[in-house]
Coordinates of C-alpha atoms and ligand atoms in Angstrom, one line a residue:
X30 CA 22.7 -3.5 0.2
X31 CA 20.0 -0.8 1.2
X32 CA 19.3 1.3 -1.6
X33 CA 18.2 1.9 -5.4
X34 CA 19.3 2.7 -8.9
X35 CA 18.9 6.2 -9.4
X36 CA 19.5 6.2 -13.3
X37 CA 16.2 4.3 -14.3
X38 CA 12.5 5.6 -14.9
X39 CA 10.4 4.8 -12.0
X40 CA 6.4 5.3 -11.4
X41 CA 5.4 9.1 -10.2
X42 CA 1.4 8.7 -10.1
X43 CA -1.2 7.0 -11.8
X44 CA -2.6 9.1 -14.6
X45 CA -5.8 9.3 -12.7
X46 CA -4.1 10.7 -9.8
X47 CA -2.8 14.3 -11.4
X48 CA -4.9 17.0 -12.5
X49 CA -5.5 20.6 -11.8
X50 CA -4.3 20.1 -8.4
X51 CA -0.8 20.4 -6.8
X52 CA 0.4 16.5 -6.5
X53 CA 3.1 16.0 -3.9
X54 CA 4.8 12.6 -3.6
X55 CA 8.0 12.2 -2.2
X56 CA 10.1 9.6 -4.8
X57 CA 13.7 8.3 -4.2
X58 CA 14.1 11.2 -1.2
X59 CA 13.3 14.0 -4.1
X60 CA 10.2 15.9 -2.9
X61 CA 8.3 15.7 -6.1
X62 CA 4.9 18.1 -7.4
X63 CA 2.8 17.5 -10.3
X64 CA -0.1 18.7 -12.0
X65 CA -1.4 18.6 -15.4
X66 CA -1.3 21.6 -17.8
X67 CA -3.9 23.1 -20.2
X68 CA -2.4 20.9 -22.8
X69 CA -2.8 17.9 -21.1
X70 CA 0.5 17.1 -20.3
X71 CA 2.3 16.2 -16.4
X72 CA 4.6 18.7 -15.4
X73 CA 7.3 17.2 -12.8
X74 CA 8.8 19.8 -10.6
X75 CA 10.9 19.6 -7.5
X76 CA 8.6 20.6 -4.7
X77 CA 11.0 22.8 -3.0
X78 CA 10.7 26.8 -3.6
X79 CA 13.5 28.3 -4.6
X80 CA 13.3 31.4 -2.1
X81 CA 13.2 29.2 0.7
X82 CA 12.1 25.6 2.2
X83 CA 9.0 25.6 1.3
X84 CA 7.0 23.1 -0.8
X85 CA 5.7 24.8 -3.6
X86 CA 2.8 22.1 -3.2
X87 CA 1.7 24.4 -0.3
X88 CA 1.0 27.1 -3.1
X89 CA -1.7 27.4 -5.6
X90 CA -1.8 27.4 -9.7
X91 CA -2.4 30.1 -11.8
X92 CA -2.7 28.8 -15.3
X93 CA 0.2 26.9 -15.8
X94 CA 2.2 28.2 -13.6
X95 CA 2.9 27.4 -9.9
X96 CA 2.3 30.2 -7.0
X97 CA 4.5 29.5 -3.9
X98 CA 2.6 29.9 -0.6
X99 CA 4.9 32.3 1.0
X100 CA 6.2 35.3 -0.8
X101 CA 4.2 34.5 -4.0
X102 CA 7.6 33.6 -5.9
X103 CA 5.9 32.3 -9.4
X104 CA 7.5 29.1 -11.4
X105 CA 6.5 27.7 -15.0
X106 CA 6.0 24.0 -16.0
X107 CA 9.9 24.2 -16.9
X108 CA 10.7 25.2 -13.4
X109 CA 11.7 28.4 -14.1
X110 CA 11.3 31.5 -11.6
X111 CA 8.9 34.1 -14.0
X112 CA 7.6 36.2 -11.6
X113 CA 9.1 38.0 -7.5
X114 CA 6.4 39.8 -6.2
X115 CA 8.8 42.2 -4.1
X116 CA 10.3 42.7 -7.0
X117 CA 10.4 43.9 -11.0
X118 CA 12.0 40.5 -12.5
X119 CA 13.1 37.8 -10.6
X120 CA 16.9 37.0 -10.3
X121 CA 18.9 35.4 -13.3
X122 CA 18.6 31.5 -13.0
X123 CA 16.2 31.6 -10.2
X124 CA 14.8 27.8 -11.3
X125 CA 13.5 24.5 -9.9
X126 CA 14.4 21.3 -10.8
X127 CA 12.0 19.8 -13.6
X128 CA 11.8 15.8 -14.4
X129 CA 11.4 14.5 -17.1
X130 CA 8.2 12.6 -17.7
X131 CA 6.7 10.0 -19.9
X132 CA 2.7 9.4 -19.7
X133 CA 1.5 5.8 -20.4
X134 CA -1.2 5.0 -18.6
X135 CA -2.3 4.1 -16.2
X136 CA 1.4 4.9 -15.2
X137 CA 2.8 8.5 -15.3
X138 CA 6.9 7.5 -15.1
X139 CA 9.5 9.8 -13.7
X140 CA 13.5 10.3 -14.4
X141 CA 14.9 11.8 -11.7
X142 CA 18.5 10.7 -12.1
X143 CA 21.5 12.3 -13.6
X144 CA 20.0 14.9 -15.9
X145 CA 20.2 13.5 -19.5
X146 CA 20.3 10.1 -18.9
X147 CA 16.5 9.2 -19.6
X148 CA 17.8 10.2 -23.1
X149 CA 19.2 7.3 -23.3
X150 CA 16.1 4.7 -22.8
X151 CA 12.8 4.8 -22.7
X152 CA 10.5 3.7 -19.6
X153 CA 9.5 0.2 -20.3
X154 CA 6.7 -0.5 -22.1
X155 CA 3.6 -2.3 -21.1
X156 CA 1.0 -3.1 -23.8
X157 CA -0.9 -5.2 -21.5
X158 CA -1.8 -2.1 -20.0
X159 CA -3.0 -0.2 -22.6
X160 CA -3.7 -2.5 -25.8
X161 CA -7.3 -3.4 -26.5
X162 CA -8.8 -6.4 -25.2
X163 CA -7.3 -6.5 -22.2
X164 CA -8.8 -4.7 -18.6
X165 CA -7.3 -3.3 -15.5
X166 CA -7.6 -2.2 -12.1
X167 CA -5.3 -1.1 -9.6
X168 CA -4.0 0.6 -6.3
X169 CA -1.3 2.4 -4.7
X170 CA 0.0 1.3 -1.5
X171 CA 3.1 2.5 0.5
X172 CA 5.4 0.1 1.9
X173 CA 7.4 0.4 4.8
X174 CA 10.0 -1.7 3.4
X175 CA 13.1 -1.8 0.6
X176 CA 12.9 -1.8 -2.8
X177 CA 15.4 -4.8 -2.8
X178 CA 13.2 -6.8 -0.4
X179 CA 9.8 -6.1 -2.6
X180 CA 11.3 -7.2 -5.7
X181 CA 12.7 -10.7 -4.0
X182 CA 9.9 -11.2 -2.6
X183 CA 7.9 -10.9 -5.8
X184 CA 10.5 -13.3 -7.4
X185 CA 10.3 -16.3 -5.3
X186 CA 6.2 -17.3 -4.9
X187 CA 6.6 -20.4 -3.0
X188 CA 5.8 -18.3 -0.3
X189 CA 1.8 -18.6 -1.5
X190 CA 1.6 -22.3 0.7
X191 CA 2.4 -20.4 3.7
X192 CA 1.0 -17.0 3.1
X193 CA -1.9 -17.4 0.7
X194 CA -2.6 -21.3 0.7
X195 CA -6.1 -20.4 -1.1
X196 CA -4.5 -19.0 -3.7
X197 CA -3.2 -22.9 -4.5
X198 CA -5.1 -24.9 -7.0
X199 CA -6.4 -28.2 -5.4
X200 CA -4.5 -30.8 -4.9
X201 CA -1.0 -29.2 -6.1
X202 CA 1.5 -29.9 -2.8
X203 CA 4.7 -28.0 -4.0
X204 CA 5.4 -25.8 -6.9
X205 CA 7.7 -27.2 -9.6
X206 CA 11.0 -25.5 -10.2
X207 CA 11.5 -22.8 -11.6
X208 CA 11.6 -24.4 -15.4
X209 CA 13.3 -21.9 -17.4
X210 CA 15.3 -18.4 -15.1
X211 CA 16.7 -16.4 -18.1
X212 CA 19.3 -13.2 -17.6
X213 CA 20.2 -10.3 -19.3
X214 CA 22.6 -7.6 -17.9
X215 CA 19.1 -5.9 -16.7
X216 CA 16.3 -8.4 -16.6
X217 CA 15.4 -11.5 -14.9
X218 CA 12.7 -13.8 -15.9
X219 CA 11.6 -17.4 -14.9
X220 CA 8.3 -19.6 -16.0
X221 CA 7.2 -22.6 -14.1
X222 CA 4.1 -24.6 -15.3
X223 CA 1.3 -25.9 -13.0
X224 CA 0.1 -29.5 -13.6
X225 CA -3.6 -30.3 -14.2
X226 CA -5.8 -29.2 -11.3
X227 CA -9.5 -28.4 -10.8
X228 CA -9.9 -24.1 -10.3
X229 CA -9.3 -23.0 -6.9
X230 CA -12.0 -21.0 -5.6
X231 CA -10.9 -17.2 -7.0
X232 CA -10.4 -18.6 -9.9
X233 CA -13.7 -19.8 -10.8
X234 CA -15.3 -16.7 -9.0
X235 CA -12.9 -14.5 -11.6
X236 CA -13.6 -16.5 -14.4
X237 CA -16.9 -18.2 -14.2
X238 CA -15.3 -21.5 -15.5
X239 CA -16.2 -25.3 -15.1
X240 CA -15.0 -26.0 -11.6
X241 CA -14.5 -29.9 -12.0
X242 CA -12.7 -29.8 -15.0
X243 CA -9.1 -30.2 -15.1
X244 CA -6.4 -26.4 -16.0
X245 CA -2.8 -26.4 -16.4
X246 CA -1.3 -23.0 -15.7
X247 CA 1.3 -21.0 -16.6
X248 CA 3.5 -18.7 -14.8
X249 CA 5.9 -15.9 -15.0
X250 CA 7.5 -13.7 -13.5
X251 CA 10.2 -11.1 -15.0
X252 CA 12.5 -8.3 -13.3
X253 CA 12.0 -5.9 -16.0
X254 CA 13.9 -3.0 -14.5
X255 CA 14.3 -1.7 -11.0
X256 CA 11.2 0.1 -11.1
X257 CA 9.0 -2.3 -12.1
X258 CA 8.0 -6.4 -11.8
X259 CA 5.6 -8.1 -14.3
X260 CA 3.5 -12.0 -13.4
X261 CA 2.0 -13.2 -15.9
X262 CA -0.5 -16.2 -15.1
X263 CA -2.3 -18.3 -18.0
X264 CA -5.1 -20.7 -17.0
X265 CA -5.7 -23.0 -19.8
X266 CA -8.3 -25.9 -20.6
X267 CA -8.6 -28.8 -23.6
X268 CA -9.3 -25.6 -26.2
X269 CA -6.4 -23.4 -25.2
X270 CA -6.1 -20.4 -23.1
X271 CA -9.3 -19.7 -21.1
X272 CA -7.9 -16.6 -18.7
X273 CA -4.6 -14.6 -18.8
X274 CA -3.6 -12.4 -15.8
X275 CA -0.8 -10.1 -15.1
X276 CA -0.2 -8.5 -11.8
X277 CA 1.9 -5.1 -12.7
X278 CA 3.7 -4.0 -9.7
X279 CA 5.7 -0.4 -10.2
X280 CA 8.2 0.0 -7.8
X281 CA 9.1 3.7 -6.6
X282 CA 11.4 4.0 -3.3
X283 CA 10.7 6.4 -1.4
X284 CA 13.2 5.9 0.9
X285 CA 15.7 3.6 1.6
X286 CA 13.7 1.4 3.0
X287 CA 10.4 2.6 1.9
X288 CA 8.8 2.1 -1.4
X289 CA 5.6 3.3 -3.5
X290 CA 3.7 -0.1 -4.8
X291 CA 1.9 1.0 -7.8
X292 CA -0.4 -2.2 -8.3
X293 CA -2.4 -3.1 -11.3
X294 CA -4.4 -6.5 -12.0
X295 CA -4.8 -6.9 -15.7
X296 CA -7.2 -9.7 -17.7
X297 CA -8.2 -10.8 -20.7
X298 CA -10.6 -14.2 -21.7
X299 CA -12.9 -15.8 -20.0
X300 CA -13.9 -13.4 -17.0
X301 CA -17.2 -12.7 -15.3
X302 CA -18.8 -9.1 -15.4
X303 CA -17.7 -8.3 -12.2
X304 CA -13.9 -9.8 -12.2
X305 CA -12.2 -6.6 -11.8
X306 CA -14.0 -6.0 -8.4
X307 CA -13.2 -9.8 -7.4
X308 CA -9.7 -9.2 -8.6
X309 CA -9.0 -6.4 -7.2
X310 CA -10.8 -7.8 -3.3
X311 CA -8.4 -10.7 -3.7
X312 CA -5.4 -9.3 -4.7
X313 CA -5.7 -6.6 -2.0
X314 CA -6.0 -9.0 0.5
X315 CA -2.9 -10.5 -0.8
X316 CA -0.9 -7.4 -0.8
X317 CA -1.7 -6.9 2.5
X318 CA -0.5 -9.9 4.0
X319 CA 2.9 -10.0 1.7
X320 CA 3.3 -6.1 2.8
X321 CA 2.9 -7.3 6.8
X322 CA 6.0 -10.0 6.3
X323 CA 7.8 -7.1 4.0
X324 CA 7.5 -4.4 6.9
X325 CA 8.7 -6.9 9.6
X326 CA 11.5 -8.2 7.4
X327 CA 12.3 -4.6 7.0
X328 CA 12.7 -3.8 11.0
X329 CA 14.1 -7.2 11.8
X330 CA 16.9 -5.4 9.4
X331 CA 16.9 -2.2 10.4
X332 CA 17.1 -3.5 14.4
X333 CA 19.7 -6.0 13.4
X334 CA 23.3 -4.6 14.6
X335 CA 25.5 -7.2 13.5
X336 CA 25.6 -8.4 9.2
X337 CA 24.2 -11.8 8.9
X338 CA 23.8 -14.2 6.1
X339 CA 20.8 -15.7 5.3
X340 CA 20.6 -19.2 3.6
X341 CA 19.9 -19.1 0.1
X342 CA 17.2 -22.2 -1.7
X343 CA 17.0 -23.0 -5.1
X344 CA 13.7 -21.1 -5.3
X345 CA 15.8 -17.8 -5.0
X346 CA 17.6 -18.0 -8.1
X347 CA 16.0 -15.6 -10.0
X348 CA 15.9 -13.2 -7.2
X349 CA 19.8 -13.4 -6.4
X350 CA 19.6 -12.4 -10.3
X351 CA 17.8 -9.5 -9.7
X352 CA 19.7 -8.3 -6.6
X353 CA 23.2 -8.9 -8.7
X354 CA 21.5 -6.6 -11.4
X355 CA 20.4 -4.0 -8.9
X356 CA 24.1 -4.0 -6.8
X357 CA 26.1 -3.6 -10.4
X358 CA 23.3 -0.8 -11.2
X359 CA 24.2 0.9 -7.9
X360 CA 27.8 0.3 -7.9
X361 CA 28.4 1.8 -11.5
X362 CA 26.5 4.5 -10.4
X363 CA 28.9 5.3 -7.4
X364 CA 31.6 5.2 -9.6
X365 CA 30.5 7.6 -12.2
Ligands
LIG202 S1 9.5 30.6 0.1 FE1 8.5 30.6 -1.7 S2 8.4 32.7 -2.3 FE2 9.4 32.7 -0.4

């Protein structure tokens, strides 16, 4: 399998990230422009002119409205063609595509399958990202690798030993099982709890805690929907919870075999002054070393001529889940 869900909301932009400005991404192979109108709001149009194939994004605003770099061909937030310069009134229909768009930040989410359909359901909703109390910080990185392989990747963690052994709490060898891996038809989610172990480096630098005293920790780690995976990870002492984390990843192919990594570290508890500039150094440096394994997964796949089957552990359980999910999500799709 090497490709995506269309019919779900996926990430466009961070909220921080459109403005005034013409905002071109390209997001499961649509060219995509944004920019925020005098209201406030995101506008989503497909960055194609209509005239020709050109990227509108190469034009300039006027108001609200979008200038194509070319001919001067003129579009509204709704997409629609309101002004021909060569001519009195541009021809009937002349239009765009616009997507709809749900703001939530930090996330700005896009629909851009079948038209309609993102009637249906709403973009997931993340409290931890907005609701008081907590903080956040986050990146965006581009991935040179599926959406399929980011999302089992994020499901099965034992790869920290091998990849990001300081991560690891002293003293703990293996990671118990996955405790608890529960399915709906279009959600995964497992928890595993950590036994006692003294804080591992990071996490007394994140959250200023006693370093010889013993924390139990709890982890999760749900599928919400293809377009976006939630960890959750508790650090708790003898009076209760002492530091909550959640690592936010949005999901957005770009391609086939490229994919938009919308990254947000959130916290709440016991944290230092600093923690979102420690959390953000060490999580960076993680994503960097997870996204070098995901890129050479993804060209020992793309060189491989012949099908292969990989072994599957009991680790992978929840992410054979989520790849079930995401086949029956595609396959439905195909045969609508
Ligand atoms: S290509 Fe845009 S106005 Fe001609």
């Amino acid at each position: 399998m090497n490709a995506y869900p269309r019919d779900c909301w996926y990430v466009a932009a961070t909220s921080d990230e459109v403005g005034d400005g013409l905002t071109a991404r390209r997001i499961l192979g649509h060219p995509v422009l944004m920019f925020r109108t005098s209201d406030g709001s995101v506008v989503a149009l497909e960055d194609r002119c209509a005239h020709r194939p050109y990227p509108l994004s190469a034009g300039h605003r006027e108001g609200d409205l979008v200038v194509c770099g070319y001919h001067g061909c003129t579009y509204d937030g709704t997409g629609r063609c309101v002004r021909v310069p060569s001519q009195d009134s541009p021809p009937s229909g002349a239009q765009v595509r616009a997507y709809p768009i749900v703001e939530r930040a930090p996330f700005v989410w896009i629909w851009t399958g079948t038209p309609g359909g993102e009637r249906l359901r709403p973009p997931p909703a993340t409290p931890w990202l907005q609701d008081d109390g907590w903080s956040s910080v986050g990146e965006l990185r581009d991935v040179d690798a599926s959406l399929l392989l980011l999302h089992e990747h994020y499901l099965d963690l034992t790869n920290v030993f091998a990849m990001h052994p300081e991560m690891v709490p002293p003293g703990i060898e293996a990671l118990p099982p996955l405790e608890a891996v529960e399915v709906s038809e279009v959600s995964v989610s497992y928890v595993r709890e950590l036994p006692g172990a003294p804080l591992a480096p990071w996490e007394a630098q994140v959250s200023g805690l006693d370093t010889v005293e013993l924390f139990s920790r709890t982890e999760t780690g749900t599928f919400v929907t293809p377009g976006l995976h939630k960890q959750t990870y508790a650090i708790t002492g003898a009076d209760g919870a002492e530091l909550e984390m959640v690592r936010t990843h949005g999901l957005t192919p770009k391609s086939p075999t490229s994919t938009h990594v919308f990254l947000q570290i959130s916290w709440r508890g016991s944290a230092v002054p600093d923690a979102g500039a420690r959390l953000a150094a060490v999580f960076h440096e993680m994503a960097n070393r997870d996204f070098a394994v995901l890129e050479t997964m993804q060209r020992c796949l793309d060189e491989d001529t012949t099908p292969r089957r990989y072994l599957n552990v009991k680790a992978d359980r929840a992410a054979i889940f989520a790849r079930r999910i995401m086949q029956s999500m595609i396959e439905e799709e195909r045969g609508r």
